Amino acid sequence: MDLLQIKNMNEDTNSNYSDYGVYSIEDSLELLLPDTIIKIKKIGKNVFSYTRKDAEDNILEKTIPVSSSELTIELAPIRPLNYPARRTDYLYLDLDTPIFLSSGASAVVLVNCPIEIGVFIIHGGNKDSLDWFTCNHVDSRFCLYGNPESGTLCNYSQSKIVESIDSSTPFRNAVIEITLKNELSRGITVSKLVFPISEHSIYYKNSKAIVDSLNGTFKKKLTLEISDVDAVAIQTDWTKSPTYERIENVKHIDLGVD
Amino acid sequence: MLTKLVFEFLQSLSDIEIVGGLTLLSLLIGGIIMGVGVIIARTARLLFTKYYAPTLPQDSAKNFGKLIYFGIIILSFLVFTSTTGVDFSGLLVAGGIFGIVIGFATQSVVSNLISGIFLMIEKPVKQGDKIEIPGSDVSGTLLDISTFSVRIRKFDGTIIRIPNESFFTSNIRSLSSTPVRRSEAMVGIAYKEDIDAAISVLEKAIRNSLPFVLILPKPEFRINELADSSINIEILVWHPRDDWDQVGPKLLKVAKNAFDAAGIEIPFPQRVVWKSQE
C-alpha cells in the first residue's frame, strides 16, 4: 500500500492505524502509523529484517538476529525528546487557550502533550531500543524559554485543552493532567507550561497514551513570583511504556511568572 | 648471619662519600623515598581521577590531578634532601644567579606559564567549548589549556596550538556559553514582488525545512536595504548553540528554493541603457 494512499485514507478516520503493544512475529508484520509504515520480515533462520518508511520516502533498515525462531517487539509511545535531536529535557506547552486563575484558585485541566514512538525488542525480560521516530515532523521543534543569555532550551508544542484522557491523537500526542494552584495575591493568566518531561512516565492503551500528571503552584519566593512544577505518578491500569532515553538528573529551574 | 651481611653492606655504603657529606647509603635511602613518593603520587592521582574528577569540570580536574601529583613529588624531594643531610645553600645561591640568567633567556616561556595560570584562574572558556578568535582564522573546539599552550581542534579537523600568552591577550568569542545562537542570511527580491508574500514564503520554508530553527524567538525578517537591483531581506533565525551547521549553511539554499517554487524573482545587477534619438 502506498503511503500517500494511507495518508488520504486516514485523514477522516484513525481506525486503520495499528495499536501500541507487544507483537510476536513468526514470519512477518506490518504496522501502519500516521505517515509511517513499519515492516518486519523473517529473512532467514533466526534473522529478521526491520524496515521503516516515512511520508518523505526516508527508509531505515536494520537486520535483527535472534536466538529463537520468533521475534517479540513492543511499539510504545516515548517522551518527545529525540527529534530533531536530543538537546534538552524540557517541554514547553503553549496553550492555545490561556487559563485564568484568580488569587487562591486552583484548576485541574487535561491538555495534549506531544510524544514520539519507540520500537523495543523484548528478549529474556529485557527491552532494548531498536528504533524511535516521530509521526509529527513539522511540529517537533525547539524553542527558548527566557532570554538568549541564560534561558532554557525546550521542546516546543502547541497544546489544546481536552475533555478526557482518551482525547489523544494516536501516535502524535498524549494527554496530561495538570493541576494548577495560584498562591499569589493576584490573578494570573497561564498561557504556557515549562517542565522537565524526563521525569514523567508514559502509559498506553490501544492507540491512546497518557502522561504522568503535573502539579504547578504559583507562589512567591522572597520577592520573586515563581511557578513550582512537580511530576506526580498516576495510578492506572494502562501499560507503562519502556524508557527509550538514558535518564539523567535534571537541574530544576525556577520558572518566572510573566 | 644474613642480617649481619646486610648490615655490613650498608655500613660499607655509608663509608663511601660521593660529594660534600653525601654518601652512597643516603643516596640509596633518598632513592627509596623518591620511589615511594612517586608510587604514592600516582596512586593519589589515580584515586582522584576515578572518584573525584568526574564531579569537577574537565579542566579543573586535570589541573588538580597535576597539582596532587607534582605536590607529592616535591614533598618527597624535600624529605629526601632533609634525610641526606647535604647542605644545599651553596647550590641555592648558584641556582639564584643561574635563575636570573635563565629568566632573561626564557621570558616568553615564563610569560606563557603565567598566562596559563591566569587562564586557569579566570576561565574565560573551558575545555570542550566552541570558540573563535576574531581577527584570525582560528575557530574550533578547545581541547585543553596546559602549562604553556592552548590546543584547539579547528572545524576542519586539524589541531592548532596557541601559546598561552597570545591566547590570553586575544579577544575570545565563545560560541558555547549561551544555550542558543543566531544565524543570519541576506536575500534579495525584485522590486515588483510583494514583500509580505515573500516573507510569508520564507517563514513557511524555514518552518518546514529547518527543524533546528527555534519557534521562539521567532525568525525575524528585516528589510535591510532598498538596493540598486533588489530589495534585500535579512533573515535572522535562532537555533541551539551546537547546531549551527544544521542551519547557517542551509539558510540561503532554503530561501532560494522557496523563492523558485513560489515564482519570486531574485534579481541580479542590471543596467538599462537608453539611447537618445535626435
Coordinates of C-alpha atoms in Angstrom, one line a residue:
Chain A
M1 CA 0.0 0.0 0.0
D2 CA 1.3 3.4 -0.9
L3 CA 1.9 5.9 1.9
L4 CA 0.0 8.6 0.1
Q5 CA -3.0 6.3 -0.1
I6 CA -2.7 5.6 3.6
K7 CA -2.4 9.3 4.4
N8 CA -5.6 10.1 2.4
M9 CA -7.4 7.1 3.8
N10 CA -6.6 8.1 7.4
E11 CA -7.5 11.7 7.1
D12 CA -11.0 11.1 8.2
T13 CA -10.6 8.1 10.4
N14 CA -7.9 6.8 12.7
S15 CA -9.3 3.3 12.7
N16 CA -6.8 1.8 10.3
Y17 CA -3.8 2.6 12.4
S18 CA -2.1 -0.2 14.4
D19 CA -2.2 -0.2 18.2
Y20 CA 0.6 0.2 20.7
G21 CA 1.5 -3.0 22.4
V22 CA 3.6 -6.2 22.2
Y23 CA 3.8 -8.1 18.9
S24 CA 5.2 -11.6 18.4
I25 CA 6.4 -12.2 14.9
E26 CA 6.9 -15.6 13.4
D27 CA 7.0 -14.7 9.8
S28 CA 6.1 -11.0 9.0
L29 CA 4.4 -8.0 10.5
E30 CA 3.3 -4.7 9.0
L31 CA 2.5 -1.8 11.3
L32 CA 0.6 1.3 10.0
L33 CA 1.1 4.6 11.7
P34 CA 0.4 8.2 10.6
D35 CA 2.8 8.9 7.6
T36 CA 4.9 5.8 8.6
I37 CA 4.9 2.1 7.7
I38 CA 7.0 -0.4 9.7
K39 CA 7.6 -3.8 8.1
I40 CA 9.3 -6.7 9.9
K41 CA 10.0 -9.9 7.9
K42 CA 11.8 -13.1 8.5
I43 CA 14.7 -13.3 6.1
G44 CA 16.5 -16.4 7.3
K45 CA 16.7 -18.8 10.1
N46 CA 16.6 -16.7 13.3
V47 CA 17.1 -13.5 11.3
F48 CA 14.6 -10.7 10.8
S49 CA 14.7 -7.5 8.8
Y50 CA 13.2 -4.3 10.1
T51 CA 12.2 -1.5 7.6
R52 CA 10.6 1.8 8.4
K53 CA 9.4 4.2 5.7
D54 CA 8.0 7.7 6.3
A55 CA 6.0 10.0 4.1
E56 CA 9.1 11.6 2.6
D57 CA 10.3 8.2 1.5
N58 CA 13.1 8.1 4.1
I59 CA 13.9 4.5 4.7
L60 CA 15.5 2.9 7.7
E61 CA 16.6 -0.7 7.5
K62 CA 18.0 -3.0 10.2
T63 CA 18.8 -6.7 10.4
I64 CA 17.9 -8.4 13.7
P65 CA 19.5 -11.8 14.5
V66 CA 17.5 -13.5 17.3
S67 CA 18.1 -16.6 19.4
S68 CA 14.8 -18.2 18.7
S69 CA 12.5 -18.5 15.7
E70 CA 10.2 -15.8 17.0
L71 CA 10.8 -12.1 17.4
T72 CA 8.9 -10.1 20.0
I73 CA 8.7 -6.3 19.8
E74 CA 6.9 -3.6 21.7
L75 CA 5.5 -0.5 20.0
A76 CA 5.1 2.2 22.6
P77 CA 4.9 6.0 23.0
I78 CA 8.1 7.6 24.4
R79 CA 9.0 11.0 25.7
P80 CA 9.2 13.7 23.0
L81 CA 12.9 14.4 23.5
N82 CA 14.8 13.0 20.5
Y83 CA 13.6 14.7 17.3
P84 CA 15.2 16.7 15.7
A85 CA 18.0 15.9 18.2
R86 CA 18.4 15.2 21.9
R87 CA 19.3 18.6 23.3
T88 CA 17.1 19.2 26.4
D89 CA 14.8 17.5 28.9
Y90 CA 12.3 20.4 29.0
L91 CA 9.0 20.6 27.3
Y92 CA 7.2 23.9 26.6
L93 CA 3.5 23.5 26.2
D94 CA 2.0 26.6 24.5
L95 CA -1.7 26.5 25.5
D96 CA -4.0 27.5 22.7
T97 CA -6.5 28.8 25.2
P98 CA -4.8 30.5 28.2
I99 CA -6.2 29.7 31.7
F100 CA -7.1 32.5 34.1
L101 CA -6.6 31.7 37.8
S102 CA -7.8 34.2 40.3
S103 CA -5.9 34.6 43.6
G104 CA -6.1 31.4 45.8
A105 CA -7.9 29.5 43.0
S106 CA -6.9 26.1 41.6
A107 CA -7.8 24.2 38.5
V108 CA -7.4 20.7 37.0
V109 CA -7.1 20.6 33.2
L110 CA -6.3 17.9 30.7
V111 CA -4.1 19.0 27.8
N112 CA -2.4 17.4 24.9
C113 CA 1.3 16.6 25.2
P114 CA 3.5 15.5 22.3
I115 CA 5.0 12.0 22.1
E116 CA 7.5 10.1 19.9
I117 CA 7.3 6.4 19.1
G118 CA 9.7 3.8 20.3
V119 CA 10.2 0.3 19.0
F120 CA 11.7 -2.1 21.5
I121 CA 12.9 -5.7 21.2
I122 CA 11.8 -8.0 24.0
H123 CA 14.2 -10.8 25.0
G124 CA 14.5 -12.6 28.3
G125 CA 12.6 -10.0 30.2
N126 CA 14.8 -7.1 28.8
K127 CA 13.6 -4.4 26.5
D128 CA 16.2 -3.0 24.1
S129 CA 15.6 0.1 22.0
L130 CA 15.5 -0.8 18.3
D131 CA 14.2 2.4 16.8
W132 CA 12.5 5.7 17.6
F133 CA 10.8 8.2 15.3
T134 CA 8.1 10.9 15.3
C135 CA 4.9 10.9 13.4
N136 CA 4.8 14.7 13.6
H137 CA 8.0 16.0 12.0
V138 CA 6.7 19.5 11.2
D139 CA 5.6 20.3 14.8
S140 CA 8.6 18.8 16.6
R141 CA 10.7 22.0 17.1
F142 CA 12.8 23.7 19.8
C143 CA 12.1 27.0 21.5
L144 CA 13.8 29.1 24.1
Y145 CA 12.2 29.9 27.5
G146 CA 13.8 33.0 28.8
N147 CA 16.5 35.2 27.2
P148 CA 19.3 34.1 24.9
E149 CA 22.0 34.6 27.5
S150 CA 20.5 32.4 30.3
G151 CA 17.3 30.9 29.0
T152 CA 16.4 27.2 28.8
L153 CA 16.1 25.3 25.6
C154 CA 12.9 23.4 25.4
N155 CA 11.0 21.1 23.0
Y156 CA 8.1 23.2 21.8
S157 CA 4.5 22.1 21.3
Q158 CA 1.2 23.8 20.9
S159 CA -1.3 22.2 23.2
K160 CA -5.0 22.1 23.3
I161 CA -7.2 21.7 26.3
V162 CA -9.2 18.4 26.0
E163 CA -12.1 16.9 27.8
S164 CA -11.0 13.3 28.7
I165 CA -7.9 11.2 29.0
D166 CA -9.0 9.4 25.8
S167 CA -8.7 12.5 23.8
S168 CA -5.2 11.9 22.5
T169 CA -4.4 11.7 18.8
P170 CA -2.9 8.3 18.1
F171 CA 0.9 8.3 17.6
R172 CA 1.0 12.1 17.7
N173 CA 0.2 13.1 21.2
A174 CA -0.9 12.0 24.7
V175 CA -3.0 13.6 27.4
I176 CA -1.5 15.0 30.6
E177 CA -3.5 16.1 33.7
I178 CA -2.3 19.4 35.1
T179 CA -3.2 20.8 38.5
L180 CA -2.6 24.5 38.8
K181 CA -2.8 26.4 42.0
N182 CA -2.4 30.1 42.4
E183 CA -1.0 31.1 45.8
L184 CA -0.2 34.7 44.7
S185 CA -2.2 37.7 45.9
R186 CA -3.2 38.5 42.3
G187 CA -4.9 36.7 39.5
I188 CA -2.7 35.3 36.7
T189 CA -3.2 34.0 33.2
V190 CA -1.4 30.8 32.3
S191 CA -0.6 30.6 28.7
K192 CA 2.4 28.2 28.7
L193 CA 3.8 25.4 30.9
V194 CA 7.5 24.6 31.0
F195 CA 8.7 21.4 32.8
P196 CA 11.2 18.6 32.6
I197 CA 9.3 15.8 30.8
S198 CA 12.1 13.3 31.5
E199 CA 10.6 12.9 35.0
H200 CA 7.2 11.7 33.6
S201 CA 6.3 8.2 32.6
I202 CA 4.0 7.5 29.6
Y203 CA 1.3 4.8 29.6
Y204 CA -0.7 3.4 26.7
K205 CA -3.8 1.5 25.9
N206 CA -4.7 0.5 22.3
S207 CA -3.6 3.7 20.4
K208 CA -4.1 6.2 23.2
A209 CA -1.5 7.5 25.5
I210 CA -1.4 9.4 28.8
V211 CA 1.5 11.0 30.7
D212 CA 2.2 11.3 34.5
S213 CA 0.4 14.3 35.9
L214 CA 1.9 17.7 36.6
N215 CA 1.3 19.9 39.6
G216 CA 2.1 23.6 39.1
T217 CA 1.9 26.1 42.0
F218 CA 2.3 29.8 41.5
K219 CA 3.8 31.3 44.6
K220 CA 6.1 34.0 46.0
K221 CA 9.7 33.1 46.8
L222 CA 11.3 36.1 48.6
T223 CA 10.4 38.9 46.3
L224 CA 10.1 36.8 43.1
E225 CA 6.9 35.2 41.8
I226 CA 7.7 31.7 40.6
S227 CA 5.9 28.7 39.4
D228 CA 6.9 25.4 41.1
V229 CA 6.3 22.3 39.0
D230 CA 6.4 18.6 40.1
A231 CA 5.7 15.4 38.3
V232 CA 3.1 13.1 40.0
A233 CA 2.9 9.4 39.1
I234 CA -0.6 8.4 38.2
Q235 CA -2.4 5.2 39.2
T236 CA -3.7 3.5 36.1
D237 CA -4.3 0.1 34.5
W238 CA -2.8 1.3 31.2
T239 CA 0.5 -0.2 30.2
K240 CA 3.7 1.7 31.2
S241 CA 6.0 2.4 28.2
P242 CA 9.6 1.3 28.4
T243 CA 12.1 4.1 28.7
Y244 CA 14.0 4.9 25.5
E245 CA 16.5 7.5 26.5
R246 CA 19.1 7.5 29.3
I247 CA 17.6 9.2 32.3
E248 CA 19.8 11.9 33.8
N249 CA 19.2 14.1 36.8
V250 CA 17.6 17.3 35.6
K251 CA 18.5 20.5 37.3
H252 CA 15.3 22.2 38.4
I253 CA 14.9 25.8 37.4
D254 CA 12.6 28.3 39.0
L255 CA 10.2 29.4 36.3
G256 CA 9.2 33.1 36.4
V257 CA 5.6 34.3 36.2
D258 CA 5.2 36.7 33.2
Chain B
M1 CA 74.1 -14.3 59.5
L2 CA 72.1 -12.6 56.7
T3 CA 71.3 -9.6 58.8
K4 CA 75.0 -9.2 59.6
L5 CA 75.9 -9.3 55.9
V6 CA 73.2 -6.7 55.1
F7 CA 74.4 -4.5 58.0
E8 CA 78.0 -4.8 56.8
F9 CA 76.9 -3.9 53.2
L10 CA 75.0 -0.9 54.4
Q11 CA 78.0 0.1 56.6
S12 CA 80.3 -0.1 53.5
L13 CA 77.8 2.1 51.6
S14 CA 77.8 4.7 54.3
D15 CA 81.6 4.9 54.2
I16 CA 81.6 5.8 50.5
E17 CA 81.3 9.5 50.3
I18 CA 80.3 10.9 46.9
V19 CA 80.4 14.7 47.4
G20 CA 80.2 17.0 50.5
G21 CA 78.8 14.5 53.0
L22 CA 76.5 12.7 50.6
T23 CA 77.2 9.0 51.0
L24 CA 76.0 6.2 48.8
L25 CA 73.8 5.0 51.7
S26 CA 72.0 8.3 52.0
L27 CA 71.6 8.3 48.2
L28 CA 70.0 4.9 48.3
I29 CA 67.6 5.9 51.1
G30 CA 66.8 9.1 49.1
G31 CA 66.1 6.9 46.0
I32 CA 63.8 4.7 48.1
I33 CA 62.0 7.8 49.4
M34 CA 61.6 9.3 45.9
G35 CA 60.4 5.9 44.6
V36 CA 57.8 5.6 47.3
G37 CA 56.8 9.2 46.7
V38 CA 56.2 8.6 43.0
I39 CA 54.1 5.5 43.8
I40 CA 52.0 7.5 46.4
A41 CA 51.7 10.4 43.9
R42 CA 50.5 8.1 41.1
T43 CA 48.1 6.3 43.4
A44 CA 46.7 9.5 44.8
R45 CA 46.2 10.9 41.2
L46 CA 44.6 7.7 40.1
L47 CA 42.1 7.7 43.1
F48 CA 41.4 11.4 42.5
T49 CA 40.8 10.8 38.8
K50 CA 38.5 7.8 39.5
Y51 CA 36.4 9.1 42.4
Y52 CA 36.5 12.9 42.5
A53 CA 37.4 14.2 39.0
P54 CA 34.1 13.2 37.4
T55 CA 32.3 15.6 39.7
L56 CA 34.6 18.5 38.6
P57 CA 34.8 20.4 35.3
Q58 CA 37.2 18.7 33.0
D59 CA 40.0 21.3 33.0
S60 CA 39.8 21.8 36.8
A61 CA 40.0 18.0 37.3
K62 CA 43.1 17.9 35.1
N63 CA 44.8 20.7 36.9
F64 CA 44.0 19.3 40.4
G65 CA 45.4 16.0 39.2
K66 CA 48.7 17.6 38.2
L67 CA 48.8 19.6 41.5
I68 CA 48.3 16.5 43.6
Y69 CA 50.9 14.5 41.6
F70 CA 53.7 17.2 41.5
G71 CA 52.8 18.3 45.1
I72 CA 53.6 14.8 46.4
I73 CA 56.8 14.6 44.2
I74 CA 58.1 17.9 45.5
L75 CA 57.3 16.8 49.1
S76 CA 59.2 13.6 48.6
F77 CA 62.2 15.6 47.3
L78 CA 62.1 17.8 50.3
V79 CA 62.1 14.7 52.6
F80 CA 64.9 13.3 50.5
T81 CA 67.1 16.4 50.9
S82 CA 66.4 16.6 54.7
T83 CA 67.4 12.9 55.2
T84 CA 70.6 13.2 53.2
G85 CA 71.9 16.0 55.4
V86 CA 73.5 17.7 52.5
D87 CA 73.8 21.5 52.7
F88 CA 72.1 22.9 49.6
S89 CA 72.6 26.5 50.5
G90 CA 75.6 26.9 48.1
L91 CA 73.6 25.3 45.4
L92 CA 70.7 27.7 46.0
V93 CA 73.0 30.8 45.7
A94 CA 74.4 29.4 42.5
G95 CA 70.9 28.5 41.4
G96 CA 69.7 32.0 42.1
I97 CA 72.3 33.6 39.8
F98 CA 71.7 30.9 37.2
G99 CA 68.0 31.5 37.5
I100 CA 68.4 35.2 36.6
V101 CA 70.4 34.3 33.5
I102 CA 67.8 31.6 32.6
G103 CA 65.0 34.1 33.4
F104 CA 66.2 36.6 30.8
A105 CA 66.6 33.8 28.3
T106 CA 63.2 32.3 28.8
Q107 CA 61.0 35.3 29.2
S108 CA 58.4 34.0 26.7
V109 CA 58.3 30.6 28.4
V110 CA 57.7 32.3 31.8
S111 CA 55.1 34.6 30.2
N112 CA 53.3 31.7 28.8
L113 CA 53.4 29.9 32.2
I114 CA 52.0 33.0 34.0
S115 CA 49.3 33.5 31.3
G116 CA 48.4 29.8 31.7
I117 CA 47.9 30.3 35.4
F118 CA 45.7 33.3 34.8
L119 CA 43.7 31.5 32.2
M120 CA 43.1 28.7 34.7
I121 CA 42.0 31.2 37.3
E122 CA 39.9 33.5 35.1
K123 CA 38.5 30.7 33.0
P124 CA 37.2 32.8 30.1
V125 CA 36.4 29.5 28.3
K126 CA 36.5 25.9 29.4
Q127 CA 37.5 22.6 27.8
G128 CA 35.1 21.5 25.2
D129 CA 33.8 25.0 24.4
K130 CA 33.5 26.1 20.8
I131 CA 35.4 29.3 20.4
E132 CA 36.6 31.8 17.8
I133 CA 39.4 34.2 17.9
P134 CA 38.2 37.2 15.9
G135 CA 40.8 38.6 13.5
S136 CA 42.4 35.3 13.0
D137 CA 41.2 32.2 11.1
V138 CA 41.1 30.2 14.4
S139 CA 37.7 28.8 15.4
G140 CA 37.0 25.3 16.8
T141 CA 36.7 23.3 19.9
L142 CA 39.0 24.0 22.9
L143 CA 40.8 20.7 23.7
D144 CA 42.8 21.8 26.7
I145 CA 44.7 24.6 28.5
S146 CA 48.1 23.3 29.5
T147 CA 51.1 24.9 31.2
F148 CA 52.4 26.7 28.2
S149 CA 49.9 26.5 25.4
V150 CA 46.3 26.0 24.4
R151 CA 45.2 23.4 21.9
I152 CA 42.2 24.0 19.6
R153 CA 40.7 21.4 17.2
K154 CA 39.5 23.5 14.3
F155 CA 36.3 22.7 12.5
D156 CA 38.3 21.3 9.6
G157 CA 39.7 18.6 11.9
T158 CA 43.2 19.9 12.3
I159 CA 44.6 20.9 15.7
I160 CA 46.3 24.2 16.3
R161 CA 48.5 25.1 19.3
I162 CA 48.4 28.6 20.5
P163 CA 50.9 29.9 23.2
N164 CA 49.1 30.9 26.4
E165 CA 50.3 34.5 26.3
S166 CA 48.9 35.0 22.8
F167 CA 45.6 33.3 23.7
F168 CA 45.3 35.3 26.9
T169 CA 45.8 38.6 25.2
S170 CA 43.4 37.8 22.3
N171 CA 39.8 38.6 22.0
I172 CA 38.0 35.3 22.5
R173 CA 34.5 34.8 21.2
S174 CA 32.7 31.9 22.9
L175 CA 30.2 30.1 20.8
S176 CA 29.1 27.7 23.6
S177 CA 28.4 29.9 26.6
T178 CA 24.7 30.6 25.7
P179 CA 22.0 27.9 25.1
V180 CA 21.1 29.3 21.6
R181 CA 22.8 31.2 18.8
R182 CA 21.6 33.3 15.9
S183 CA 22.4 32.8 12.2
E184 CA 21.8 35.4 9.6
A185 CA 21.5 35.5 5.8
M186 CA 20.6 38.1 3.2
V187 CA 18.5 37.5 0.2
G188 CA 17.2 40.0 -2.4
I189 CA 13.9 40.1 -4.2
A190 CA 12.8 42.1 -7.3
Y191 CA 11.1 45.4 -6.8
K192 CA 8.0 44.1 -8.5
E193 CA 7.5 41.4 -5.8
D194 CA 5.2 41.7 -2.8
I195 CA 7.4 41.9 0.3
D196 CA 4.9 40.4 2.7
A197 CA 4.2 37.5 0.4
A198 CA 8.0 36.8 0.1
I199 CA 8.4 36.9 3.9
S200 CA 5.5 34.5 4.3
V201 CA 7.1 32.1 1.8
L202 CA 10.4 32.3 3.7
E203 CA 8.6 31.7 7.0
K204 CA 6.9 28.5 5.7
A205 CA 10.0 27.2 4.1
I206 CA 12.1 27.7 7.2
R207 CA 9.4 26.1 9.4
N208 CA 9.2 23.0 7.1
S209 CA 12.8 22.6 6.0
L210 CA 14.9 23.6 9.0
P211 CA 13.9 21.6 12.1
F212 CA 16.6 23.1 14.2
V213 CA 15.3 26.7 13.9
L214 CA 13.6 27.8 17.1
I215 CA 9.9 28.6 17.1
L216 CA 10.6 31.1 19.9
P217 CA 12.2 33.6 19.5
K218 CA 10.5 33.7 16.1
P219 CA 12.5 34.1 12.9
E220 CA 12.9 37.7 12.0
F221 CA 12.8 39.3 8.6
R222 CA 14.2 42.8 8.2
I223 CA 14.2 44.9 5.1
N224 CA 17.9 45.7 5.1
E225 CA 18.3 47.8 2.1
L226 CA 16.5 49.1 -1.0
A227 CA 19.5 48.3 -3.1
D228 CA 20.2 49.1 -6.8
S229 CA 18.7 45.9 -8.2
S230 CA 16.8 44.3 -5.3
I231 CA 15.0 44.7 -2.0
N232 CA 17.4 43.0 0.4
I233 CA 15.7 41.0 3.2
E234 CA 17.8 40.0 6.2
I235 CA 16.8 36.6 7.7
L236 CA 17.6 36.1 11.4
V237 CA 16.9 32.8 13.0
W238 CA 17.8 31.2 16.3
H239 CA 18.9 27.7 16.8
P240 CA 20.6 25.5 19.6
R241 CA 24.2 26.6 20.0
D242 CA 25.7 23.3 18.7
D243 CA 23.5 23.1 15.6
W244 CA 24.9 26.0 13.6
D245 CA 25.9 23.5 10.8
Q246 CA 22.2 22.4 10.5
V247 CA 21.0 26.0 9.9
G248 CA 23.7 28.6 8.9
P249 CA 24.9 26.9 5.7
K250 CA 21.4 25.8 4.7
L251 CA 19.6 29.1 5.1
L252 CA 20.3 30.6 1.7
K253 CA 19.6 27.3 -0.1
V254 CA 16.2 27.1 1.6
A255 CA 15.4 30.7 0.7
K256 CA 16.4 30.3 -2.9
N257 CA 14.4 27.0 -3.3
A258 CA 11.4 28.6 -1.7
F259 CA 11.5 31.7 -3.9
D260 CA 12.0 29.5 -7.0
A261 CA 9.0 27.3 -6.0
A262 CA 6.8 30.4 -5.4
G263 CA 7.9 32.2 -8.6
I264 CA 9.5 35.1 -6.7
E265 CA 12.4 36.6 -8.7
I266 CA 15.8 37.0 -7.1
P267 CA 17.3 39.8 -9.4
F268 CA 20.9 40.3 -10.4
P269 CA 22.5 43.7 -11.1
Q270 CA 21.2 45.2 -14.3
R271 CA 21.9 48.4 -16.3
V272 CA 19.3 49.9 -18.6
V273 CA 20.9 51.9 -21.3
W274 CA 18.7 54.5 -23.0
K275 CA 19.9 55.6 -26.4
S276 CA 18.8 59.1 -27.2
Q277 CA 17.3 59.8 -30.7
E278 CA 17.9 63.1 -32.3

